[in-house]
Amino acid sequence: AQKVTQAQTEISVVEKEDVTLDCVYETRDTTYYLFWYKQPPSGELVFLIRRNSFDEQNEISGRYSWNFQKSTSSFNFTITASQVVDSAVYFCALKGGTSYGKLTFGQGTILTVHP
Amino acid sequence: DVKVTQSSRYLVKRTGEKVFLECVQDMDHENMFWYRQDPGLGLRLIYFSYDVKMKEKGDIPEGYSVSREKKERFSLILESASTNQTSMYLCASSPPRGQVQDTEAFFGQGTRLTVV
């Protein structure tokens, strides 16, 4: 069975603060994929990043960065210099290598960035 | 761009009613999914379909059924709506394995269903 845990239910920060969203996963698959999605108030899930299990290279995209560590089964997401527009629900998700694209989601982290 | 469209953003139904939630995708994707989103529980898979007329149960199929008569359309059916089915429902699609983006799912805007 697969499992994704986002221990932080809600995070509140002031604009320009850095914030890290934690994600820990469990899977028996040797090949798997990890994702982060953002859900703004409009409701639609917006894809942010995909990382496969063979690629532990960290990634930076503008103010966003991701740290993937297989040794600790973690895939953490950092927003640098947060902005009010970053306020959303963020989901970490896992897909096994042999599935039909089924995603196992974490519980989600509600991020509120105050001006 | 891939577009996944759900027929309603908001829906209010009465207990015992039969409810249809419709989802259409325009990218010729083989795989389609219905998730339910509840606070503190994240998204949970109800049903998915990997081809026309094919369906498989997800993690929480009880009280739901699905229909996929055409490739682009995947319907979620609540046979007899109950108050504990009040939730946000999200439809998604993804291409089959072997395609470049087969690991990414594209989501609709969600349907917030309230059963009274």
PDB file of C-alpha atoms in Angstrom:
ATOM      1  CA  ALA A   1       0.000   0.000   0.000  1.00  0.00           C
ATOM      2  CA  GLN A   2       1.110   3.515  -0.670  1.00  0.00           C
ATOM      3  CA  LYS A   3       0.856   6.403   1.714  1.00  0.00           C
ATOM      4  CA  VAL A   4       1.671  10.098   1.653  1.00  0.00           C
ATOM      5  CA  THR A   5       1.825  12.161   4.817  1.00  0.00           C
ATOM      6  CA  GLN A   6       1.805  15.923   5.019  1.00  0.00           C
ATOM      7  CA  ALA A   7       2.131  16.547   8.720  1.00  0.00           C
ATOM      8  CA  GLN A   8       1.485  20.281   8.508  1.00  0.00           C
ATOM      9  CA  THR A   9      -2.235  20.914   8.297  1.00  0.00           C
ATOM     10  CA  GLU A  10      -1.986  24.693   8.188  1.00  0.00           C
ATOM     11  CA  ILE A  11       0.877  27.148   7.910  1.00  0.00           C
ATOM     12  CA  SER A  12       0.607  30.878   8.309  1.00  0.00           C
ATOM     13  CA  VAL A  13       3.430  33.214   7.342  1.00  0.00           C
ATOM     14  CA  VAL A  14       3.976  36.858   6.621  1.00  0.00           C
ATOM     15  CA  GLU A  15       4.880  37.935   3.130  1.00  0.00           C
ATOM     16  CA  LYS A  16       8.564  37.572   2.201  1.00  0.00           C
ATOM     17  CA  GLU A  17       9.134  34.787   4.694  1.00  0.00           C
ATOM     18  CA  ASP A  18      10.483  31.484   3.430  1.00  0.00           C
ATOM     19  CA  VAL A  19       8.271  28.476   4.072  1.00  0.00           C
ATOM     20  CA  THR A  20       8.845  24.733   3.707  1.00  0.00           C
ATOM     21  CA  LEU A  21       6.055  22.216   3.215  1.00  0.00           C
ATOM     22  CA  ASP A  22       6.943  18.712   4.304  1.00  0.00           C
ATOM     23  CA  CYS A  23       6.004  15.492   2.526  1.00  0.00           C
ATOM     24  CA  VAL A  24       6.870  11.948   3.566  1.00  0.00           C
ATOM     25  CA  TYR A  25       5.859   8.934   1.520  1.00  0.00           C
ATOM     26  CA  GLU A  26       5.716   5.152   1.735  1.00  0.00           C
ATOM     27  CA  THR A  27       5.794   2.745  -1.181  1.00  0.00           C
ATOM     28  CA  ARG A  28       7.094  -0.701  -2.022  1.00  0.00           C
ATOM     29  CA  ASP A  29       7.545   0.157  -5.687  1.00  0.00           C
ATOM     30  CA  THR A  30      11.116   0.606  -6.854  1.00  0.00           C
ATOM     31  CA  THR A  31       9.939   2.935  -9.587  1.00  0.00           C
ATOM     32  CA  TYR A  32       7.575   5.685  -8.586  1.00  0.00           C
ATOM     33  CA  TYR A  33       6.778   9.338  -9.191  1.00  0.00           C
ATOM     34  CA  LEU A  34       6.252  12.192  -6.789  1.00  0.00           C
ATOM     35  CA  PHE A  35       4.228  15.317  -7.429  1.00  0.00           C
ATOM     36  CA  TRP A  36       3.284  18.613  -5.921  1.00  0.00           C
ATOM     37  CA  TYR A  37       0.013  20.286  -6.813  1.00  0.00           C
ATOM     38  CA  LYS A  38      -1.335  23.692  -5.839  1.00  0.00           C
ATOM     39  CA  GLN A  39      -5.041  24.291  -5.314  1.00  0.00           C
ATOM     40  CA  PRO A  40      -5.942  27.985  -5.296  1.00  0.00           C
ATOM     41  CA  PRO A  41      -9.368  29.143  -4.109  1.00  0.00           C
ATOM     42  CA  SER A  42     -10.747  28.547  -7.606  1.00  0.00           C
ATOM     43  CA  GLY A  43     -10.528  24.822  -6.878  1.00  0.00           C
ATOM     44  CA  GLU A  44      -8.597  23.440  -9.817  1.00  0.00           C
ATOM     45  CA  LEU A  45      -5.427  21.533  -9.010  1.00  0.00           C
ATOM     46  CA  VAL A  46      -2.406  23.064 -10.695  1.00  0.00           C
ATOM     47  CA  PHE A  47       0.554  20.819 -11.402  1.00  0.00           C
ATOM     48  CA  LEU A  48       3.843  22.162 -10.007  1.00  0.00           C
ATOM     49  CA  ILE A  49       6.435  19.428 -10.337  1.00  0.00           C
ATOM     50  CA  ARG A  50       7.011  15.756 -11.080  1.00  0.00           C
ATOM     51  CA  ARG A  51      10.024  13.830  -9.871  1.00  0.00           C
ATOM     52  CA  ASN A  52      10.778  10.174 -10.581  1.00  0.00           C
ATOM     53  CA  SER A  53      12.425   7.842  -8.109  1.00  0.00           C
ATOM     54  CA  PHE A  54      15.676   7.650 -10.049  1.00  0.00           C
ATOM     55  CA  ASP A  55      16.269  11.352 -10.039  1.00  0.00           C
ATOM     56  CA  GLU A  56      17.256  12.762  -6.669  1.00  0.00           C
ATOM     57  CA  GLN A  57      18.509  16.000  -8.085  1.00  0.00           C
ATOM     58  CA  ASN A  58      16.961  18.966  -6.356  1.00  0.00           C
ATOM     59  CA  GLU A  59      15.108  21.431  -8.492  1.00  0.00           C
ATOM     60  CA  ILE A  60      14.622  25.163  -8.391  1.00  0.00           C
ATOM     61  CA  SER A  61      12.038  27.059 -10.370  1.00  0.00           C
ATOM     62  CA  GLY A  62      11.952  30.728  -9.549  1.00  0.00           C
ATOM     63  CA  ARG A  63      10.932  31.068  -5.907  1.00  0.00           C
ATOM     64  CA  TYR A  64      10.058  27.368  -5.680  1.00  0.00           C
ATOM     65  CA  SER A  65      12.490  24.598  -4.835  1.00  0.00           C
ATOM     66  CA  TRP A  66      12.109  20.926  -4.085  1.00  0.00           C
ATOM     67  CA  ASN A  67      14.297  18.631  -2.037  1.00  0.00           C
ATOM     68  CA  PHE A  68      13.932  14.907  -2.762  1.00  0.00           C
ATOM     69  CA  GLN A  69      15.681  12.489  -0.411  1.00  0.00           C
ATOM     70  CA  LYS A  70      15.077   8.783  -0.917  1.00  0.00           C
ATOM     71  CA  SER A  71      16.992   7.929   2.257  1.00  0.00           C
ATOM     72  CA  THR A  72      14.321   9.619   4.336  1.00  0.00           C
ATOM     73  CA  SER A  73      11.437   9.112   1.852  1.00  0.00           C
ATOM     74  CA  SER A  74      10.811  12.821   1.780  1.00  0.00           C
ATOM     75  CA  PHE A  75       9.963  15.297  -0.946  1.00  0.00           C
ATOM     76  CA  ASN A  76       9.824  18.734   0.616  1.00  0.00           C
ATOM     77  CA  PHE A  77       8.764  21.950  -1.065  1.00  0.00           C
ATOM     78  CA  THR A  78      10.169  25.378  -0.215  1.00  0.00           C
ATOM     79  CA  ILE A  79       8.787  28.732  -1.246  1.00  0.00           C
ATOM     80  CA  THR A  80      11.317  31.529  -0.927  1.00  0.00           C
ATOM     81  CA  ALA A  81      10.153  35.074  -0.248  1.00  0.00           C
ATOM     82  CA  SER A  82       6.500  34.048  -0.079  1.00  0.00           C
ATOM     83  CA  GLN A  83       3.800  36.221  -1.607  1.00  0.00           C
ATOM     84  CA  VAL A  84       0.091  36.579  -0.933  1.00  0.00           C
ATOM     85  CA  VAL A  85      -0.624  34.823  -4.246  1.00  0.00           C
ATOM     86  CA  ASP A  86       1.037  31.712  -2.841  1.00  0.00           C
ATOM     87  CA  SER A  87      -1.889  31.277  -0.472  1.00  0.00           C
ATOM     88  CA  ALA A  88      -3.468  27.964  -1.428  1.00  0.00           C
ATOM     89  CA  VAL A  89      -3.762  24.331  -0.466  1.00  0.00           C
ATOM     90  CA  TYR A  90      -0.725  22.324  -1.493  1.00  0.00           C
ATOM     91  CA  PHE A  91      -0.841  18.588  -2.092  1.00  0.00           C
ATOM     92  CA  CYS A  92       1.970  16.118  -2.330  1.00  0.00           C
ATOM     93  CA  ALA A  93       1.127  12.970  -4.302  1.00  0.00           C
ATOM     94  CA  LEU A  94       2.663   9.637  -5.233  1.00  0.00           C
ATOM     95  CA  LYS A  95       2.156   7.385  -8.229  1.00  0.00           C
ATOM     96  CA  GLY A  96       3.466   3.838  -8.407  1.00  0.00           C
ATOM     97  CA  GLY A  97       5.389   2.767 -11.447  1.00  0.00           C
ATOM     98  CA  THR A  98       2.886   0.163 -12.529  1.00  0.00           C
ATOM     99  CA  SER A  99      -0.375   1.982 -11.894  1.00  0.00           C
ATOM    100  CA  TYR A 100      -2.714   3.528 -14.440  1.00  0.00           C
ATOM    101  CA  GLY A 101      -1.883   7.007 -13.333  1.00  0.00           C
ATOM    102  CA  LYS A 102      -3.644   6.685 -10.001  1.00  0.00           C
ATOM    103  CA  LEU A 103      -2.323   9.179  -7.510  1.00  0.00           C
ATOM    104  CA  THR A 104      -2.157   8.777  -3.761  1.00  0.00           C
ATOM    105  CA  PHE A 105      -2.457  12.167  -2.130  1.00  0.00           C
ATOM    106  CA  GLY A 106      -1.375  13.559   1.176  1.00  0.00           C
ATOM    107  CA  GLN A 107      -3.839  15.360   3.388  1.00  0.00           C
ATOM    108  CA  GLY A 108      -2.859  18.746   2.035  1.00  0.00           C
ATOM    109  CA  THR A 109      -1.297  21.795   3.682  1.00  0.00           C
ATOM    110  CA  ILE A 110      -3.211  25.059   3.802  1.00  0.00           C
ATOM    111  CA  LEU A 111      -0.756  27.899   3.325  1.00  0.00           C
ATOM    112  CA  THR A 112      -1.832  31.414   4.190  1.00  0.00           C
ATOM    113  CA  VAL A 113       0.498  34.267   3.386  1.00  0.00           C
ATOM    114  CA  HIS A 114      -0.409  37.511   5.112  1.00  0.00           C
ATOM    115  CA  PRO A 115       0.560  40.880   3.666  1.00  0.00           C
TER     116      PRO A 115
ATOM    117  CA  ASP B   1      -3.609  22.727 -23.366  1.00  0.00           C
ATOM    118  CA  VAL B   2      -5.388  19.809 -21.816  1.00  0.00           C
ATOM    119  CA  LYS B   3      -8.826  20.711 -20.674  1.00  0.00           C
ATOM    120  CA  VAL B   4     -10.897  18.731 -18.218  1.00  0.00           C
ATOM    121  CA  THR B   5     -14.358  20.149 -17.742  1.00  0.00           C
ATOM    122  CA  GLN B   6     -16.825  19.263 -15.038  1.00  0.00           C
ATOM    123  CA  SER B   7     -20.434  20.059 -15.768  1.00  0.00           C
ATOM    124  CA  SER B   8     -21.214  21.925 -12.550  1.00  0.00           C
ATOM    125  CA  ARG B   9     -19.216  23.979 -10.049  1.00  0.00           C
ATOM    126  CA  TYR B  10     -21.873  23.823  -7.354  1.00  0.00           C
ATOM    127  CA  LEU B  11     -24.706  21.372  -6.866  1.00  0.00           C
ATOM    128  CA  VAL B  12     -27.334  20.984  -4.163  1.00  0.00           C
ATOM    129  CA  LYS B  13     -29.308  17.757  -4.035  1.00  0.00           C
ATOM    130  CA  ARG B  14     -31.735  16.122  -1.658  1.00  0.00           C
ATOM    131  CA  THR B  15     -31.106  12.939   0.264  1.00  0.00           C
ATOM    132  CA  GLY B  16     -32.137   9.925  -1.772  1.00  0.00           C
ATOM    133  CA  GLU B  17     -31.823  11.610  -5.152  1.00  0.00           C
ATOM    134  CA  LYS B  18     -29.840  10.028  -7.957  1.00  0.00           C
ATOM    135  CA  VAL B  19     -27.013  12.389  -8.840  1.00  0.00           C
ATOM    136  CA  PHE B  20     -24.887  12.519 -11.970  1.00  0.00           C
ATOM    137  CA  LEU B  21     -21.565  14.323 -12.097  1.00  0.00           C
ATOM    138  CA  GLU B  22     -20.197  14.688 -15.595  1.00  0.00           C
ATOM    139  CA  CYS B  23     -16.629  15.108 -16.740  1.00  0.00           C
ATOM    140  CA  VAL B  24     -15.302  15.659 -20.241  1.00  0.00           C
ATOM    141  CA  GLN B  25     -11.688  15.816 -21.419  1.00  0.00           C
ATOM    142  CA  ASP B  26     -10.483  16.979 -24.797  1.00  0.00           C
ATOM    143  CA  MET B  27      -7.048  15.366 -25.045  1.00  0.00           C
ATOM    144  CA  ASP B  28      -7.987  11.839 -26.050  1.00  0.00           C
ATOM    145  CA  HIS B  29      -6.677  10.469 -22.757  1.00  0.00           C
ATOM    146  CA  GLU B  30      -7.224   6.816 -21.973  1.00  0.00           C
ATOM    147  CA  ASN B  31      -7.264   7.183 -18.208  1.00  0.00           C
ATOM    148  CA  MET B  32      -9.882   9.072 -16.262  1.00  0.00           C
ATOM    149  CA  PHE B  33     -10.412   9.358 -12.520  1.00  0.00           C
ATOM    150  CA  TRP B  34     -12.893  10.563  -9.929  1.00  0.00           C
ATOM    151  CA  TYR B  35     -11.543  11.803  -6.620  1.00  0.00           C
ATOM    152  CA  ARG B  36     -13.295  13.091  -3.565  1.00  0.00           C
ATOM    153  CA  GLN B  37     -11.692  15.855  -1.510  1.00  0.00           C
ATOM    154  CA  ASP B  38     -12.454  16.358   2.174  1.00  0.00           C
ATOM    155  CA  PRO B  39     -10.642  18.608   4.675  1.00  0.00           C
ATOM    156  CA  GLY B  40      -7.873  16.782   6.477  1.00  0.00           C
ATOM    157  CA  LEU B  41      -8.186  13.747   4.211  1.00  0.00           C
ATOM    158  CA  GLY B  42      -6.774  15.072   0.972  1.00  0.00           C
ATOM    159  CA  LEU B  43      -8.032  13.554  -2.260  1.00  0.00           C
ATOM    160  CA  ARG B  44      -9.226   9.975  -2.257  1.00  0.00           C
ATOM    161  CA  LEU B  45      -9.817   7.904  -5.368  1.00  0.00           C
ATOM    162  CA  ILE B  46     -13.392   6.745  -5.913  1.00  0.00           C
ATOM    163  CA  TYR B  47     -13.194   5.059  -9.319  1.00  0.00           C
ATOM    164  CA  PHE B  48     -11.035   5.149 -12.379  1.00  0.00           C
ATOM    165  CA  SER B  49     -11.294   4.009 -15.965  1.00  0.00           C
ATOM    166  CA  TYR B  50      -8.466   3.042 -18.284  1.00  0.00           C
ATOM    167  CA  ASP B  51     -10.576   2.582 -21.405  1.00  0.00           C
ATOM    168  CA  VAL B  52     -14.103   2.915 -22.721  1.00  0.00           C
ATOM    169  CA  LYS B  53     -16.503   0.729 -20.736  1.00  0.00           C
ATOM    170  CA  MET B  54     -13.669  -0.306 -18.410  1.00  0.00           C
ATOM    171  CA  LYS B  55     -13.714   0.720 -14.786  1.00  0.00           C
ATOM    172  CA  GLU B  56     -12.039  -0.183 -11.552  1.00  0.00           C
ATOM    173  CA  LYS B  57     -12.788   0.635  -7.960  1.00  0.00           C
ATOM    174  CA  GLY B  58     -10.570   3.023  -6.132  1.00  0.00           C
ATOM    175  CA  ASP B  59     -10.186   3.376  -2.394  1.00  0.00           C
ATOM    176  CA  ILE B  60     -13.721   4.533  -1.514  1.00  0.00           C
ATOM    177  CA  PRO B  61     -16.213   3.222  -4.113  1.00  0.00           C
ATOM    178  CA  GLU B  62     -19.100   2.515  -1.750  1.00  0.00           C
ATOM    179  CA  GLY B  63     -22.212   4.448  -2.663  1.00  0.00           C
ATOM    180  CA  TYR B  64     -20.898   5.390  -6.094  1.00  0.00           C
ATOM    181  CA  SER B  65     -20.879   3.995  -9.598  1.00  0.00           C
ATOM    182  CA  VAL B  66     -19.401   5.251 -12.855  1.00  0.00           C
ATOM    183  CA  SER B  67     -20.051   5.146 -16.561  1.00  0.00           C
ATOM    184  CA  ARG B  68     -17.691   5.534 -19.477  1.00  0.00           C
ATOM    185  CA  GLU B  69     -19.505   5.071 -22.765  1.00  0.00           C
ATOM    186  CA  LYS B  70     -17.252   7.406 -24.722  1.00  0.00           C
ATOM    187  CA  LYS B  71     -13.549   8.010 -24.365  1.00  0.00           C
ATOM    188  CA  GLU B  72     -13.886  11.682 -23.565  1.00  0.00           C
ATOM    189  CA  ARG B  73     -16.631  11.397 -20.955  1.00  0.00           C
ATOM    190  CA  PHE B  74     -16.556   9.873 -17.485  1.00  0.00           C
ATOM    191  CA  SER B  75     -19.624  10.111 -15.257  1.00  0.00           C
ATOM    192  CA  LEU B  76     -19.842   9.634 -11.525  1.00  0.00           C
ATOM    193  CA  ILE B  77     -23.206   8.456 -10.224  1.00  0.00           C
ATOM    194  CA  LEU B  78     -24.516   8.666  -6.700  1.00  0.00           C
ATOM    195  CA  GLU B  79     -27.308   6.096  -6.745  1.00  0.00           C
ATOM    196  CA  SER B  80     -29.028   7.477  -3.658  1.00  0.00           C
ATOM    197  CA  ALA B  81     -27.348  10.588  -2.338  1.00  0.00           C
ATOM    198  CA  SER B  82     -26.673  10.808   1.363  1.00  0.00           C
ATOM    199  CA  THR B  83     -25.489  13.687   3.531  1.00  0.00           C
ATOM    200  CA  ASN B  84     -22.101  12.025   4.055  1.00  0.00           C
ATOM    201  CA  GLN B  85     -21.496  12.390   0.341  1.00  0.00           C
ATOM    202  CA  THR B  86     -21.394  16.161   0.691  1.00  0.00           C
ATOM    203  CA  SER B  87     -17.931  16.945  -0.612  1.00  0.00           C
ATOM    204  CA  MET B  88     -15.793  18.378  -3.383  1.00  0.00           C
ATOM    205  CA  TYR B  89     -15.497  16.027  -6.352  1.00  0.00           C
ATOM    206  CA  LEU B  90     -12.587  16.280  -8.756  1.00  0.00           C
ATOM    207  CA  CYS B  91     -12.262  14.612 -12.114  1.00  0.00           C
ATOM    208  CA  ALA B  92      -8.881  13.991 -13.722  1.00  0.00           C
ATOM    209  CA  SER B  93      -7.450  12.463 -16.879  1.00  0.00           C
ATOM    210  CA  SER B  94      -4.057  11.227 -17.945  1.00  0.00           C
ATOM    211  CA  PRO B  95      -2.550   9.630 -21.036  1.00  0.00           C
ATOM    212  CA  PRO B  96      -1.572   5.944 -21.032  1.00  0.00           C
ATOM    213  CA  ARG B  97       1.769   4.623 -19.916  1.00  0.00           C
ATOM    214  CA  GLY B  98       4.466   5.019 -22.491  1.00  0.00           C
ATOM    215  CA  GLN B  99       3.545   8.513 -23.512  1.00  0.00           C
ATOM    216  CA  VAL B 100       5.798  11.367 -22.543  1.00  0.00           C
ATOM    217  CA  GLN B 101       3.507  12.819 -19.943  1.00  0.00           C
ATOM    218  CA  ASP B 102       1.955   9.624 -18.720  1.00  0.00           C
ATOM    219  CA  THR B 103       2.795  10.366 -15.133  1.00  0.00           C
ATOM    220  CA  GLU B 104       0.860  13.583 -14.875  1.00  0.00           C
ATOM    221  CA  ALA B 105      -2.846  13.905 -14.272  1.00  0.00           C
ATOM    222  CA  PHE B 106      -4.870  16.922 -15.363  1.00  0.00           C
ATOM    223  CA  PHE B 107      -7.728  18.043 -13.161  1.00  0.00           C
ATOM    224  CA  GLY B 108     -11.077  19.692 -13.649  1.00  0.00           C
ATOM    225  CA  GLN B 109     -12.186  22.642 -11.566  1.00  0.00           C
ATOM    226  CA  GLY B 110     -14.173  20.511  -9.155  1.00  0.00           C
ATOM    227  CA  THR B 111     -17.836  20.156  -8.257  1.00  0.00           C
ATOM    228  CA  ARG B 112     -18.881  21.099  -4.762  1.00  0.00           C
ATOM    229  CA  LEU B 113     -21.834  18.872  -3.961  1.00  0.00           C
ATOM    230  CA  THR B 114     -24.086  19.510  -1.000  1.00  0.00           C
ATOM    231  CA  VAL B 115     -26.649  16.885  -0.046  1.00  0.00           C
ATOM    232  CA  VAL B 116     -29.419  18.180   2.202  1.00  0.00           C
TER     233      VAL B 116
END
